PDB file of C-alpha atoms in Angstrom:
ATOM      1  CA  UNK A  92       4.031 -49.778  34.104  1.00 94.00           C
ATOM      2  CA  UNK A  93       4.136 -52.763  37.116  1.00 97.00           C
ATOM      3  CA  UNK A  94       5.724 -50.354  39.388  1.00 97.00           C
ATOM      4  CA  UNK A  95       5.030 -53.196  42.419  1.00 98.00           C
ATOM      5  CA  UNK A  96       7.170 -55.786  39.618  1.00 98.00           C
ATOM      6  CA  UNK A  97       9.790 -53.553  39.445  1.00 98.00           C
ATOM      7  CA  UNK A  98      10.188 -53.006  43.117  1.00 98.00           C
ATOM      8  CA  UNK A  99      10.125 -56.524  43.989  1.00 98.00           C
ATOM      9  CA  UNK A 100      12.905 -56.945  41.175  1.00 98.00           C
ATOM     10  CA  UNK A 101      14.843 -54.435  43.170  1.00 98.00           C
ATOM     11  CA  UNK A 102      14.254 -56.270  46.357  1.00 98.00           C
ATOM     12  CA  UNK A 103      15.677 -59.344  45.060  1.00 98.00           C
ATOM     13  CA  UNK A 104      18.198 -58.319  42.822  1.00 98.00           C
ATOM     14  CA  UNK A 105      19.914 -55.003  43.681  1.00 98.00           C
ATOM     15  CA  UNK A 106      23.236 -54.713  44.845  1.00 98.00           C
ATOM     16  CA  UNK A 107      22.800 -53.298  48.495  1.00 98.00           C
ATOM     17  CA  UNK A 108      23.791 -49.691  46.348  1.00 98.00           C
ATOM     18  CA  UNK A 109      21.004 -49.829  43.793  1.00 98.00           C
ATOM     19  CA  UNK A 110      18.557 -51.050  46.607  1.00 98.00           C
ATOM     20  CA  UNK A 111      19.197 -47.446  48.598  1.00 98.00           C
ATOM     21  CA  UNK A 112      18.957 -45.456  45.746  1.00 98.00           C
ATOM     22  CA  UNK A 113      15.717 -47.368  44.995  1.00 98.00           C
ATOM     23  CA  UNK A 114      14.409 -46.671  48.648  1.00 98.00           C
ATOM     24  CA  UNK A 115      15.709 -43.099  48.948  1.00 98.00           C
ATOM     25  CA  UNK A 116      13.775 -42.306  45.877  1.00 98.00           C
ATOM     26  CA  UNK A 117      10.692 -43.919  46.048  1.00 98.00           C
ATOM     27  CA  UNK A 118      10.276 -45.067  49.284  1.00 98.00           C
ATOM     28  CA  UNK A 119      11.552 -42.119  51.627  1.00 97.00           C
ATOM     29  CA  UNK A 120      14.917 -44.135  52.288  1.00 98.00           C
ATOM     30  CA  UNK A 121      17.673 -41.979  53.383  1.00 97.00           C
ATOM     31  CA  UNK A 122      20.557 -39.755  51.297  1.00 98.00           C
ATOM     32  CA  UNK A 123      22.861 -41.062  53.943  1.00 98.00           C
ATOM     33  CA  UNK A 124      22.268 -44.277  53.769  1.00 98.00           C
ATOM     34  CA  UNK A 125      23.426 -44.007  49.572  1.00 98.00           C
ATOM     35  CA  UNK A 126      25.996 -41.945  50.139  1.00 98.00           C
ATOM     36  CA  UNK A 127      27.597 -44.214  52.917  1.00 98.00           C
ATOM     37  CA  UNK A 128      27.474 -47.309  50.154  1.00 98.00           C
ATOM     38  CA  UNK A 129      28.897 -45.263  47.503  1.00 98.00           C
ATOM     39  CA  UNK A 130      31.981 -44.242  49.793  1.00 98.00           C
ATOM     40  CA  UNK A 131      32.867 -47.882  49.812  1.00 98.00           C
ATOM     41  CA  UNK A 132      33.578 -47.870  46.358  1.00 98.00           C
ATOM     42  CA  UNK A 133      36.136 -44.741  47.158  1.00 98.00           C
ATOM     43  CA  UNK A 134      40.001 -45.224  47.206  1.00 98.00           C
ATOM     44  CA  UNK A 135      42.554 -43.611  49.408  1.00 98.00           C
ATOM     45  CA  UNK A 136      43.173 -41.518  46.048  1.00 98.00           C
ATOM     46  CA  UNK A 137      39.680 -39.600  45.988  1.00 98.00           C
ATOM     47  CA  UNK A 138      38.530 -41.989  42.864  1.00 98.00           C
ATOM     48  CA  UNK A 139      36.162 -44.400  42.294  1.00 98.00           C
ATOM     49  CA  UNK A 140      36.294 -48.381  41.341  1.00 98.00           C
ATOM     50  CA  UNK A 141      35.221 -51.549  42.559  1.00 97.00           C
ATOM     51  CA  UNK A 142      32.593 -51.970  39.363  1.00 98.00           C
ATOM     52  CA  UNK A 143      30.575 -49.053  40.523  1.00 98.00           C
ATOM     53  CA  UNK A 144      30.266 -48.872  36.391  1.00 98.00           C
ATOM     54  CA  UNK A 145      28.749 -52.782  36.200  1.00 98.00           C
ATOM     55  CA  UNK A 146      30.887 -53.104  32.528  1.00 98.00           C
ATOM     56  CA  UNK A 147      34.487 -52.563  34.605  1.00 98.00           C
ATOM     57  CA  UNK A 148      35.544 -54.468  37.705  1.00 98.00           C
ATOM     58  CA  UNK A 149      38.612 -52.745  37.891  1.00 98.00           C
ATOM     59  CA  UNK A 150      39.320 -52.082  41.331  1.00 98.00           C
ATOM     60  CA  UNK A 151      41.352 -49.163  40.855  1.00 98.00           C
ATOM     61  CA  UNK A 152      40.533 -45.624  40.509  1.00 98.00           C
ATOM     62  CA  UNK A 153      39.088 -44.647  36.860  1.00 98.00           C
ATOM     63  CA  UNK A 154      37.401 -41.546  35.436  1.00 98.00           C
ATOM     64  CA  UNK A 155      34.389 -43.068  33.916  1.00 98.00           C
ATOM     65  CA  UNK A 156      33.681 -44.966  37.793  1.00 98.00           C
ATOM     66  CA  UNK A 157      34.654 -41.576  39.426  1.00 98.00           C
ATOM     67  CA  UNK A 158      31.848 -40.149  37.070  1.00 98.00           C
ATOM     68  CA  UNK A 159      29.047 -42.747  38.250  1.00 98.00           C
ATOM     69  CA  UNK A 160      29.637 -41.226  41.525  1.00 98.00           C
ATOM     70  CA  UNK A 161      29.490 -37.780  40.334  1.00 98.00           C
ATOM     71  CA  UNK A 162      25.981 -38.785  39.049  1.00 98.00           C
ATOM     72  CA  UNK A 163      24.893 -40.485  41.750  1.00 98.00           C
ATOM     73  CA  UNK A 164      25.223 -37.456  44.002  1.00 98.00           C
ATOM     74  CA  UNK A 165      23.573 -35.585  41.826  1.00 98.00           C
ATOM     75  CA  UNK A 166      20.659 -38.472  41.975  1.00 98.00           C
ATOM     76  CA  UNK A 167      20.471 -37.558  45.333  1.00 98.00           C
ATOM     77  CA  UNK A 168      20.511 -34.005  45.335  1.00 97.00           C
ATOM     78  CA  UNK A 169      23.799 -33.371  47.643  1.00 97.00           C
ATOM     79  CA  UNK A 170      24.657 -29.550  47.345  1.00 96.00           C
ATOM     80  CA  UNK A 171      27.362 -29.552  50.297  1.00 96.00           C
ATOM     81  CA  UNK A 172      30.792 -29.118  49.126  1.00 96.00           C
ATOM     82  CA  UNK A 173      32.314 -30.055  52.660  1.00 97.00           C
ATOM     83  CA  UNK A 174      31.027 -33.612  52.413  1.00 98.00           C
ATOM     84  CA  UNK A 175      33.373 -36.124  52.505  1.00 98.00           C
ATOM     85  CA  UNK A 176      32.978 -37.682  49.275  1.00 98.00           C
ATOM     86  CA  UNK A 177      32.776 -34.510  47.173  1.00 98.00           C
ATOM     87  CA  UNK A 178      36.293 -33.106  48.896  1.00 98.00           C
ATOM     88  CA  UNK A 179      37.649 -36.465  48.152  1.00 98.00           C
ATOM     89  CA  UNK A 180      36.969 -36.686  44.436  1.00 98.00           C
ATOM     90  CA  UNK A 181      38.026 -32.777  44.153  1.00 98.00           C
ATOM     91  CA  UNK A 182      40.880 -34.192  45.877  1.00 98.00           C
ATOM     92  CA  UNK A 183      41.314 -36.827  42.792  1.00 98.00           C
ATOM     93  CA  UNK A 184      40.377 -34.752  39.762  1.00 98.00           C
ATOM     94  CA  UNK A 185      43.134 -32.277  41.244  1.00 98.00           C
ATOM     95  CA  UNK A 186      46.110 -34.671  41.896  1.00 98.00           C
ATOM     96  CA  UNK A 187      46.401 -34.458  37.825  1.00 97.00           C
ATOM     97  CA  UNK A 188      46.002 -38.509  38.136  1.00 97.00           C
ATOM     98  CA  UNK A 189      44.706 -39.664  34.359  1.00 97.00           C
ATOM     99  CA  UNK A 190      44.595 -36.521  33.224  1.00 97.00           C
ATOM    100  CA  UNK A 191      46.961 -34.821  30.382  1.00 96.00           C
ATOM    101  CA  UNK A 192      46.280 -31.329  30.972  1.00 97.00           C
ATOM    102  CA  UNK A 193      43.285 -31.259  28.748  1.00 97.00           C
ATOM    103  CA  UNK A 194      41.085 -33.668  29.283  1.00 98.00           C
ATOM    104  CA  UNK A 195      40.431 -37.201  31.680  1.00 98.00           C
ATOM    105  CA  UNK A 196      41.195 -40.478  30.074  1.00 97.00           C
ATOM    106  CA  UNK A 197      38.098 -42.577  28.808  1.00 94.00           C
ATOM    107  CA  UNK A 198      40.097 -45.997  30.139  1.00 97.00           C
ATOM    108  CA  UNK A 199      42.882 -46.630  32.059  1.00 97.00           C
ATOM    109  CA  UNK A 200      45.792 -49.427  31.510  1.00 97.00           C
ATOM    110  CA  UNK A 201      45.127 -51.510  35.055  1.00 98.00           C
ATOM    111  CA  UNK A 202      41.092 -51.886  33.353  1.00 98.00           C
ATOM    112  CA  UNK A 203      42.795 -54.869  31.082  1.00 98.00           C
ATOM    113  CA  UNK A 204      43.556 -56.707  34.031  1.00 98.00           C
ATOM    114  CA  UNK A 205      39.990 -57.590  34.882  1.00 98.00           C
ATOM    115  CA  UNK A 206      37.252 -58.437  33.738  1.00 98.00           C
ATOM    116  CA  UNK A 207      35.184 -55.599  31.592  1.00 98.00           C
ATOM    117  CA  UNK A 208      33.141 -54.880  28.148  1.00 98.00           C
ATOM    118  CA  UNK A 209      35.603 -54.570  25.449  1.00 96.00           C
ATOM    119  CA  UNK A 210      34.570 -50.473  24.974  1.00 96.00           C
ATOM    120  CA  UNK A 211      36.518 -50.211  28.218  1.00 97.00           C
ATOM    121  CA  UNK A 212      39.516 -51.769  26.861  1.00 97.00           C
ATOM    122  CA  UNK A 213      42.723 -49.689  27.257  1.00 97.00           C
ATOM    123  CA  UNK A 214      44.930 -48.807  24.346  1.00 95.00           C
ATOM    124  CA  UNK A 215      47.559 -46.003  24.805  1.00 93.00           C
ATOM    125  CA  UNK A 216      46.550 -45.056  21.430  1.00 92.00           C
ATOM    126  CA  UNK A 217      42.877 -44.159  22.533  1.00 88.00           C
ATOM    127  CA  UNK A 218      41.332 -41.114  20.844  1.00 91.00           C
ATOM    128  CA  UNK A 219      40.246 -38.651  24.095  1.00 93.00           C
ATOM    129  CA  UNK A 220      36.692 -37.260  24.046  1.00 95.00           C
ATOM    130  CA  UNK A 221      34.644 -34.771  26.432  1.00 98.00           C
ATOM    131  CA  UNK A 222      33.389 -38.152  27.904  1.00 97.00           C
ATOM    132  CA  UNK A 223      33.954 -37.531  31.111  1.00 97.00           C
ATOM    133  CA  UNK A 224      35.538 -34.552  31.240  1.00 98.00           C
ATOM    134  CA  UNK A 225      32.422 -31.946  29.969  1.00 98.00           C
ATOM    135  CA  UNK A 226      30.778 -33.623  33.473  1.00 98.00           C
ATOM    136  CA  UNK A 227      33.705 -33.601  35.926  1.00 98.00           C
ATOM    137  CA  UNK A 228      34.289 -29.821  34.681  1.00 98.00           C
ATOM    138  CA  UNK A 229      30.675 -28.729  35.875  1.00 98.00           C
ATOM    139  CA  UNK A 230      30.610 -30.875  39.073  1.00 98.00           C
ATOM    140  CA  UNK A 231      34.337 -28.788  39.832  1.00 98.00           C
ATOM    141  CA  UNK A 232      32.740 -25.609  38.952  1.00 98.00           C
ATOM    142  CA  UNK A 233      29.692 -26.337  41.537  1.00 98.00           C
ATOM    143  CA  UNK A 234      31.478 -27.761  44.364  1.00 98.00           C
ATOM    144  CA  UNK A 235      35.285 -26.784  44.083  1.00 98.00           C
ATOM    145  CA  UNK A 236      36.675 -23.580  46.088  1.00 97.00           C
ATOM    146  CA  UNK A 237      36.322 -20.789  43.458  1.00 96.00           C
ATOM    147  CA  UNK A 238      39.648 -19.298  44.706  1.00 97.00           C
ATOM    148  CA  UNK A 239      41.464 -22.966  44.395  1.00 98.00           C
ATOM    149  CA  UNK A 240      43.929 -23.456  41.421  1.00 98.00           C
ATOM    150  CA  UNK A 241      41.223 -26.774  40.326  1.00 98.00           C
ATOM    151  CA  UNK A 242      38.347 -24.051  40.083  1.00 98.00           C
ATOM    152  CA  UNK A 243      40.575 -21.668  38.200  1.00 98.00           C
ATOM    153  CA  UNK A 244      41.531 -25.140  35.857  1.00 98.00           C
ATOM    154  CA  UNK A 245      37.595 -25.901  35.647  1.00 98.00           C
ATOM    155  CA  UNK A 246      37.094 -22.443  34.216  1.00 98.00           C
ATOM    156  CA  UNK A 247      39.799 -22.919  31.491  1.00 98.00           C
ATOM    157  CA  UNK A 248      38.884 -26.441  30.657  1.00 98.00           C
ATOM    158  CA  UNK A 249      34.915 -25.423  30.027  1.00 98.00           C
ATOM    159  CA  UNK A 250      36.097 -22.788  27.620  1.00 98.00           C
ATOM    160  CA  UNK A 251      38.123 -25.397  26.058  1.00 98.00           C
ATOM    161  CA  UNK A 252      35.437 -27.830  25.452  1.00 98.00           C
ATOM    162  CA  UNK A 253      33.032 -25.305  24.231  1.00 98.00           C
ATOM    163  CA  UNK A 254      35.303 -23.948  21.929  1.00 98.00           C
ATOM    164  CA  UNK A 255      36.089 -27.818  20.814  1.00 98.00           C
ATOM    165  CA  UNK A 256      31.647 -28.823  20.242  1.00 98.00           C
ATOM    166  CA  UNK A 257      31.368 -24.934  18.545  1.00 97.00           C
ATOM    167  CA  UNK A 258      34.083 -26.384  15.740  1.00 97.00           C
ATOM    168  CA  UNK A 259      32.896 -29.754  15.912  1.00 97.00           C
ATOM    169  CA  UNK A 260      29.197 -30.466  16.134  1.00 93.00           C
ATOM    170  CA  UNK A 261      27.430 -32.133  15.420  1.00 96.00           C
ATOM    171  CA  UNK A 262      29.067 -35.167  17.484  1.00 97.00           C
ATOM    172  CA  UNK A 263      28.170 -38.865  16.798  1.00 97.00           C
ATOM    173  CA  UNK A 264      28.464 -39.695  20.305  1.00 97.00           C
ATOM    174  CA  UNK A 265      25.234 -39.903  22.165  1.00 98.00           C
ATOM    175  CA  UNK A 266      27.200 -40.492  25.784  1.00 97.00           C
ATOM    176  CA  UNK A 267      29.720 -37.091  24.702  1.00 98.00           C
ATOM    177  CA  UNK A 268      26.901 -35.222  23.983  1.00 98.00           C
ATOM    178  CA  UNK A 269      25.179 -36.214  27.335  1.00 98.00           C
ATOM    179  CA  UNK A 270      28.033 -34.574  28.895  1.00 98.00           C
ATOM    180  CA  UNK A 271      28.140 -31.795  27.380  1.00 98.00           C
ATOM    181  CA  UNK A 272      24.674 -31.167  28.379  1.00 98.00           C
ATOM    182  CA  UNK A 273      25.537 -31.830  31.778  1.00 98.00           C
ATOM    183  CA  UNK A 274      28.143 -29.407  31.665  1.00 98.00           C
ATOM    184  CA  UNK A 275      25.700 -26.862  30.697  1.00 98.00           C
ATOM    185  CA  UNK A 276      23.381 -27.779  33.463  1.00 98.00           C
ATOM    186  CA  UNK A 277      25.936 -27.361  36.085  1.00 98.00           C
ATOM    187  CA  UNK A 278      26.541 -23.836  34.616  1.00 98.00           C
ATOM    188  CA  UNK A 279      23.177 -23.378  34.761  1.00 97.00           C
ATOM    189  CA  UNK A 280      22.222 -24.172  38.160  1.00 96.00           C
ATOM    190  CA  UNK A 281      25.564 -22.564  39.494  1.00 94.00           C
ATOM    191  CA  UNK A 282      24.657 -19.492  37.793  1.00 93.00           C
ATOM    192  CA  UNK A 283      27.913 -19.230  36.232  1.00 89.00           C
ATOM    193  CA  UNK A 284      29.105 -19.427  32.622  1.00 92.00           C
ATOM    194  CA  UNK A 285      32.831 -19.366  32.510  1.00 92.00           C
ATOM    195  CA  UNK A 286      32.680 -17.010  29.709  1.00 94.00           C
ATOM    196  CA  UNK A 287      30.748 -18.993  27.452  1.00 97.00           C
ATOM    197  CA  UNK A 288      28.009 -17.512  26.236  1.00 97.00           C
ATOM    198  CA  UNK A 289      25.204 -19.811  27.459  1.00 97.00           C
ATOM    199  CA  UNK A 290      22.179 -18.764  25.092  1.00 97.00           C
ATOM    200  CA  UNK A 291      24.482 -20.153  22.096  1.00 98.00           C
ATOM    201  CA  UNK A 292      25.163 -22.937  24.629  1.00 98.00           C
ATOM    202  CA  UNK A 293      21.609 -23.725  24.982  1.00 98.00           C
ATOM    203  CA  UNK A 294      20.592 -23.651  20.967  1.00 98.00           C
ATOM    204  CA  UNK A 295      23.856 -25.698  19.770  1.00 98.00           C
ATOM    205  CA  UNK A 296      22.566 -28.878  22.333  1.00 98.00           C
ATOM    206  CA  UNK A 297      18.926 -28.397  21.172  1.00 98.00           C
ATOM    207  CA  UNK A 298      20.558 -28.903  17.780  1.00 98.00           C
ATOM    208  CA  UNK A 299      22.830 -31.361  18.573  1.00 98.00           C
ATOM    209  CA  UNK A 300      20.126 -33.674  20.545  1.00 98.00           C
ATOM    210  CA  UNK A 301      18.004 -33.093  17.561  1.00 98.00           C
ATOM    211  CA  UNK A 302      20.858 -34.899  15.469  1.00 98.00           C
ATOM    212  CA  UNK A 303      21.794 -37.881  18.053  1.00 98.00           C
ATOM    213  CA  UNK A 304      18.357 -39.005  18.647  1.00 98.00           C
ATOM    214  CA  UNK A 305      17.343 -42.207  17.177  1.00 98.00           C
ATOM    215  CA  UNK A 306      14.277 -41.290  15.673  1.00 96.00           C
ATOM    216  CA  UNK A 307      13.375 -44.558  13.958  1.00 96.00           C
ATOM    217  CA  UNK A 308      11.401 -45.863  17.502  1.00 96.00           C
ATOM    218  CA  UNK A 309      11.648 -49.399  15.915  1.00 95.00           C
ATOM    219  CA  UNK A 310      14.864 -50.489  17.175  1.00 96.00           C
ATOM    220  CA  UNK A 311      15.063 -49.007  20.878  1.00 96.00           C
ATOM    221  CA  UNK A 312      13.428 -52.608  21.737  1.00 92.00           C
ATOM    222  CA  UNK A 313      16.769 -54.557  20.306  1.00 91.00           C
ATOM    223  CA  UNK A 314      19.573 -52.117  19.574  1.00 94.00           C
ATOM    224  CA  UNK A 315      21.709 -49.909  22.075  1.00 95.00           C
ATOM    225  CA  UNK A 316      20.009 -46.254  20.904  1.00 97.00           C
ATOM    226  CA  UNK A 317      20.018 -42.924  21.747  1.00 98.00           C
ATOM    227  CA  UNK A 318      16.221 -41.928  24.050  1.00 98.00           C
ATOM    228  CA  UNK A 319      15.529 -38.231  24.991  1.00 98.00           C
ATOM    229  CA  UNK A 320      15.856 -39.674  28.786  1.00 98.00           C
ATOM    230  CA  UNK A 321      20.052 -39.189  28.725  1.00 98.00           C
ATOM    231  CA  UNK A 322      19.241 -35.887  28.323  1.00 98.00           C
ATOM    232  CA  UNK A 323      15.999 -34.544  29.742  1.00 98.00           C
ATOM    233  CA  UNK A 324      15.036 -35.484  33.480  1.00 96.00           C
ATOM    234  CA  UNK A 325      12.222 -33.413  33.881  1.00 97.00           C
ATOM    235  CA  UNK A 326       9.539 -31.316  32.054  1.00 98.00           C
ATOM    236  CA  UNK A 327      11.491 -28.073  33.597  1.00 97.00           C
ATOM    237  CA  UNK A 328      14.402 -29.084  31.148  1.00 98.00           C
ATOM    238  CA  UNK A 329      15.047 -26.254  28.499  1.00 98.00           C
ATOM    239  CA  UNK A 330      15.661 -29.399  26.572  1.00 98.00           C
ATOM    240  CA  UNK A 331      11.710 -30.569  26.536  1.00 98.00           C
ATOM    241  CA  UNK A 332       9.898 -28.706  24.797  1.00 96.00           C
ATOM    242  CA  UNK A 333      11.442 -29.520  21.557  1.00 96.00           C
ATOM    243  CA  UNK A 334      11.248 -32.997  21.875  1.00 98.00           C
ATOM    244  CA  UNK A 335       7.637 -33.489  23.676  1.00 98.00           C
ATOM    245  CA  UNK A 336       6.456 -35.755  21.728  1.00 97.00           C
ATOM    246  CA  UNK A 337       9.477 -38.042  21.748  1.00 98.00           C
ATOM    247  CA  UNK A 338       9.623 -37.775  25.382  1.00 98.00           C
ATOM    248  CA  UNK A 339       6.053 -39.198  25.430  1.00 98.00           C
ATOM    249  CA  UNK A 340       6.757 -41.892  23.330  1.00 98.00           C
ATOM    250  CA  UNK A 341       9.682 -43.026  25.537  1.00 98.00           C
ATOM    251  CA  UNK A 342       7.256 -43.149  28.446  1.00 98.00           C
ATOM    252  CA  UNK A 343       4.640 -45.051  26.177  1.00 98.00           C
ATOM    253  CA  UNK A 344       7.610 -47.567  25.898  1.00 98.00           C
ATOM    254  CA  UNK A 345       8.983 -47.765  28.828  1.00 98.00           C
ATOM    255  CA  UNK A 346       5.172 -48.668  30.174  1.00 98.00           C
ATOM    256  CA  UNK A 347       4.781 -51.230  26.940  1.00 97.00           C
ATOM    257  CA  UNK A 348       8.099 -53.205  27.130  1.00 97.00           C
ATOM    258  CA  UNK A 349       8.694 -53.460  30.952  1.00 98.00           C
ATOM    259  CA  UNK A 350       9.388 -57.384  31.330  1.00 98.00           C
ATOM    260  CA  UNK A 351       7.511 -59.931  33.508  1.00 97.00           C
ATOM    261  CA  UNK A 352      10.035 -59.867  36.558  1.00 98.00           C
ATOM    262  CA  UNK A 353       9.695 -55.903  36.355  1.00 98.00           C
ATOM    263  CA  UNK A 354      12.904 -55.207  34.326  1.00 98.00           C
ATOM    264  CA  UNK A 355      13.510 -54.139  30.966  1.00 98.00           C
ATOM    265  CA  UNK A 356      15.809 -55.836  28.672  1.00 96.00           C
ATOM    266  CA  UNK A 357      19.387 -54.818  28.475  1.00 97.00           C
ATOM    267  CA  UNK A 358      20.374 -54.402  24.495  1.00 95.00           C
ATOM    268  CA  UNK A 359      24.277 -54.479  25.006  1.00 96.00           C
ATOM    269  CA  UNK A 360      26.677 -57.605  26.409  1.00 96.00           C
ATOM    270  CA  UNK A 361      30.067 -58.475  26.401  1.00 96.00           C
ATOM    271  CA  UNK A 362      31.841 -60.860  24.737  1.00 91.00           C
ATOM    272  CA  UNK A 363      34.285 -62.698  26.490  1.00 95.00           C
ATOM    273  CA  UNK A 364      34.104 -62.826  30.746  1.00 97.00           C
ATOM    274  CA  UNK A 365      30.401 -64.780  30.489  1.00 96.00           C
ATOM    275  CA  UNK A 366      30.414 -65.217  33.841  1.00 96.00           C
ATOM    276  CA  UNK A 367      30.867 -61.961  35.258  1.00 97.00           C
ATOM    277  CA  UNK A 368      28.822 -60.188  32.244  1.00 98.00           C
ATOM    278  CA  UNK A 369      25.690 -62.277  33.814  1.00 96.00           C
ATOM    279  CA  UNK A 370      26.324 -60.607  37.384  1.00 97.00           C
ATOM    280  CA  UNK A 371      27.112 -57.788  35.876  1.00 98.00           C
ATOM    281  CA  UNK A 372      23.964 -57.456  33.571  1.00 98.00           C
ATOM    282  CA  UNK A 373      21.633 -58.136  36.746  1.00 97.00           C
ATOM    283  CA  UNK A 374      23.085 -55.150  37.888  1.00 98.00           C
ATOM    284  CA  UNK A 375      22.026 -53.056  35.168  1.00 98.00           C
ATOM    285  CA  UNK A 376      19.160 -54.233  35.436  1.00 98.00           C
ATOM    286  CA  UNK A 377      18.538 -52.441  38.409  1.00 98.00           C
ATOM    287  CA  UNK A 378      20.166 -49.883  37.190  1.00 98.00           C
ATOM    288  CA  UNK A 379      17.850 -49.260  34.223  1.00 98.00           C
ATOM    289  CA  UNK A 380      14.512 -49.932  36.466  1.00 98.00           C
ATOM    290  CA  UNK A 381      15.678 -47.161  38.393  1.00 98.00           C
ATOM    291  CA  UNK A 382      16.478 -44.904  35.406  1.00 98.00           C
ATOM    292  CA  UNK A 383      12.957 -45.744  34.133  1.00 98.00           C
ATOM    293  CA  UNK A 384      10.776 -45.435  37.110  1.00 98.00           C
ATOM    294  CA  UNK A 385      12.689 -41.931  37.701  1.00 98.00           C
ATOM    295  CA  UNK A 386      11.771 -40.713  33.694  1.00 98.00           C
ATOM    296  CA  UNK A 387       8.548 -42.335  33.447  1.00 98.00           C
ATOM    297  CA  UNK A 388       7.097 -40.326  36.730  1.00 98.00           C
ATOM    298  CA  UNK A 389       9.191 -37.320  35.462  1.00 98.00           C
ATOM    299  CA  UNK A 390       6.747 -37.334  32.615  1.00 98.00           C
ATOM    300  CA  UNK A 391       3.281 -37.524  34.134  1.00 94.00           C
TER     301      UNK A 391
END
């Protein structure tokens, strides 16, 4: 891999978000200095918008932009529950805004009324999934009070969505499946289990990974696929072991396919809003060099 290619991509490219989580990772830049971008994508409600998700522009608070954030703290390894931005999305995932009790919505109605990738489309009719809500359950159950009614909510929803992948797996969806593997690493790393019994945790997602991965290697050049890297960040994942050898061959690739301006190629695009799908796809661009970088030295 051109690490100095992909660097100088960033320099050029990134949105002035992308380009601090680029420095604060490889280049000693500061948590600060990401976290104080990312707040500027925070509304008065505690939620997230502004495109912080590069396929919806929507301004407005959503889940699935609230969740970007969640991730990005986690990127940058913020553990204190009294910052600013963490109190202020607790502050959103508790005002029961998109939310029926159950689970968070996947879209929201205002994201018709700009531009975005037609899987972001709103219809009232939409099927809910544990994508977001697996993820916004653990990041409650790290950071939220554990005497607060939201903690006591977190608890009941985890049990919920266990009980929901224990009668359903396994799941088609790659990005629900990430989530609920997130949920389990929150758990994890909190040392708690909300009653679920974590060792069956652990072996239905070794299964269910097993299932969602696209093993035929010959179409993660052209097709939107599922890799081992939405699940496993590191070789200390309970996750690795098992999959080893895929792991390796993702870092193989990631070395082989890396494109002459230091990107890789981005296998999904909209279909209507050209214009903003071109902005938007530089930004995933930097978004994916990141990702890359991150996995491929994660598997040295």
């Amino acid at each position: 891999m051109n690490i100095e290619s992909a660097r100088k991509f960033i320099y050029l490219n990134a949105r002035p978000l992308d380009f601090a989580r680029w420095r604060f990772l490889f280049e000693n830049g500061s948590r600060e200095n990401v976290l104080d971008i990312l707040s500027e994508y925070q509304n008065e409600d505690g939620g997230f918008g502004g495109g912080l998700e590069p396929d919806c522009l929507n301004p407005n608070s959503s889940p699935v932009q609230t969740w970007v954030a969640t991730e990005i703290i986690k990127e940058t390894g913020l553990n204190d529950e009294d910052h600013p931005i963490i109190k202020e999305i607790l502050k959103y995932l508790g005002s029961g805004a998109d939310f029926d009790g159950h689970m968070w919505l996947n879209t929201v109605p205002t994201n018709n009324d700009y531009p975005h990738a037609p899987w972001w489309n709103y219809d009232p009719e939409q099927e809910l999934s544990y994508n977001p809500t697996a993820c916004f359950v653990g990041f409650i159950i790290k950071y939220a009070d554990r005497d607060s009614d939201l903690y006591a909510l977190a608890v009941r929803l985890a049990k919920e969505a266990y009980a929901f992948l224990k009668s359903n797996y396994p799941l088609e969806s790659m990005h629900t499946v990430s989530c609920f593997v997130e949920l389990f690493e929150y758990l994890r790393e909190c040392g708690q289990s909300a009653g679920i019994d974590m060792d069956e945790f652990e072996k239905i997602l070794k299964e269910q990974i097993d299932f969602v991965l696209t093993k035929d290697t010959s179409l993660w050049s052209s097709e939107y696929v599922c890799k081992p890297s939405l699940f496993i960040n590191s070789k200390e994942s309970v996750f690795y072991s098992g999959n080893k050898e895929i792991c390796d061959f993702e870092r193989e690739f990631i070395s082989k396919t890396q494109e002459a301006d230091g990107s890789w190629n981005i296998t999904w695009e909209w279909e209507s809003y050209p214009e903003q799908w071109h902005i938007s796809k530089n930004q995933w661009k930097s978004d994916l060099i990141i990702k890359n970088v991150k996995f491929y030295n994660a598997m040295k």
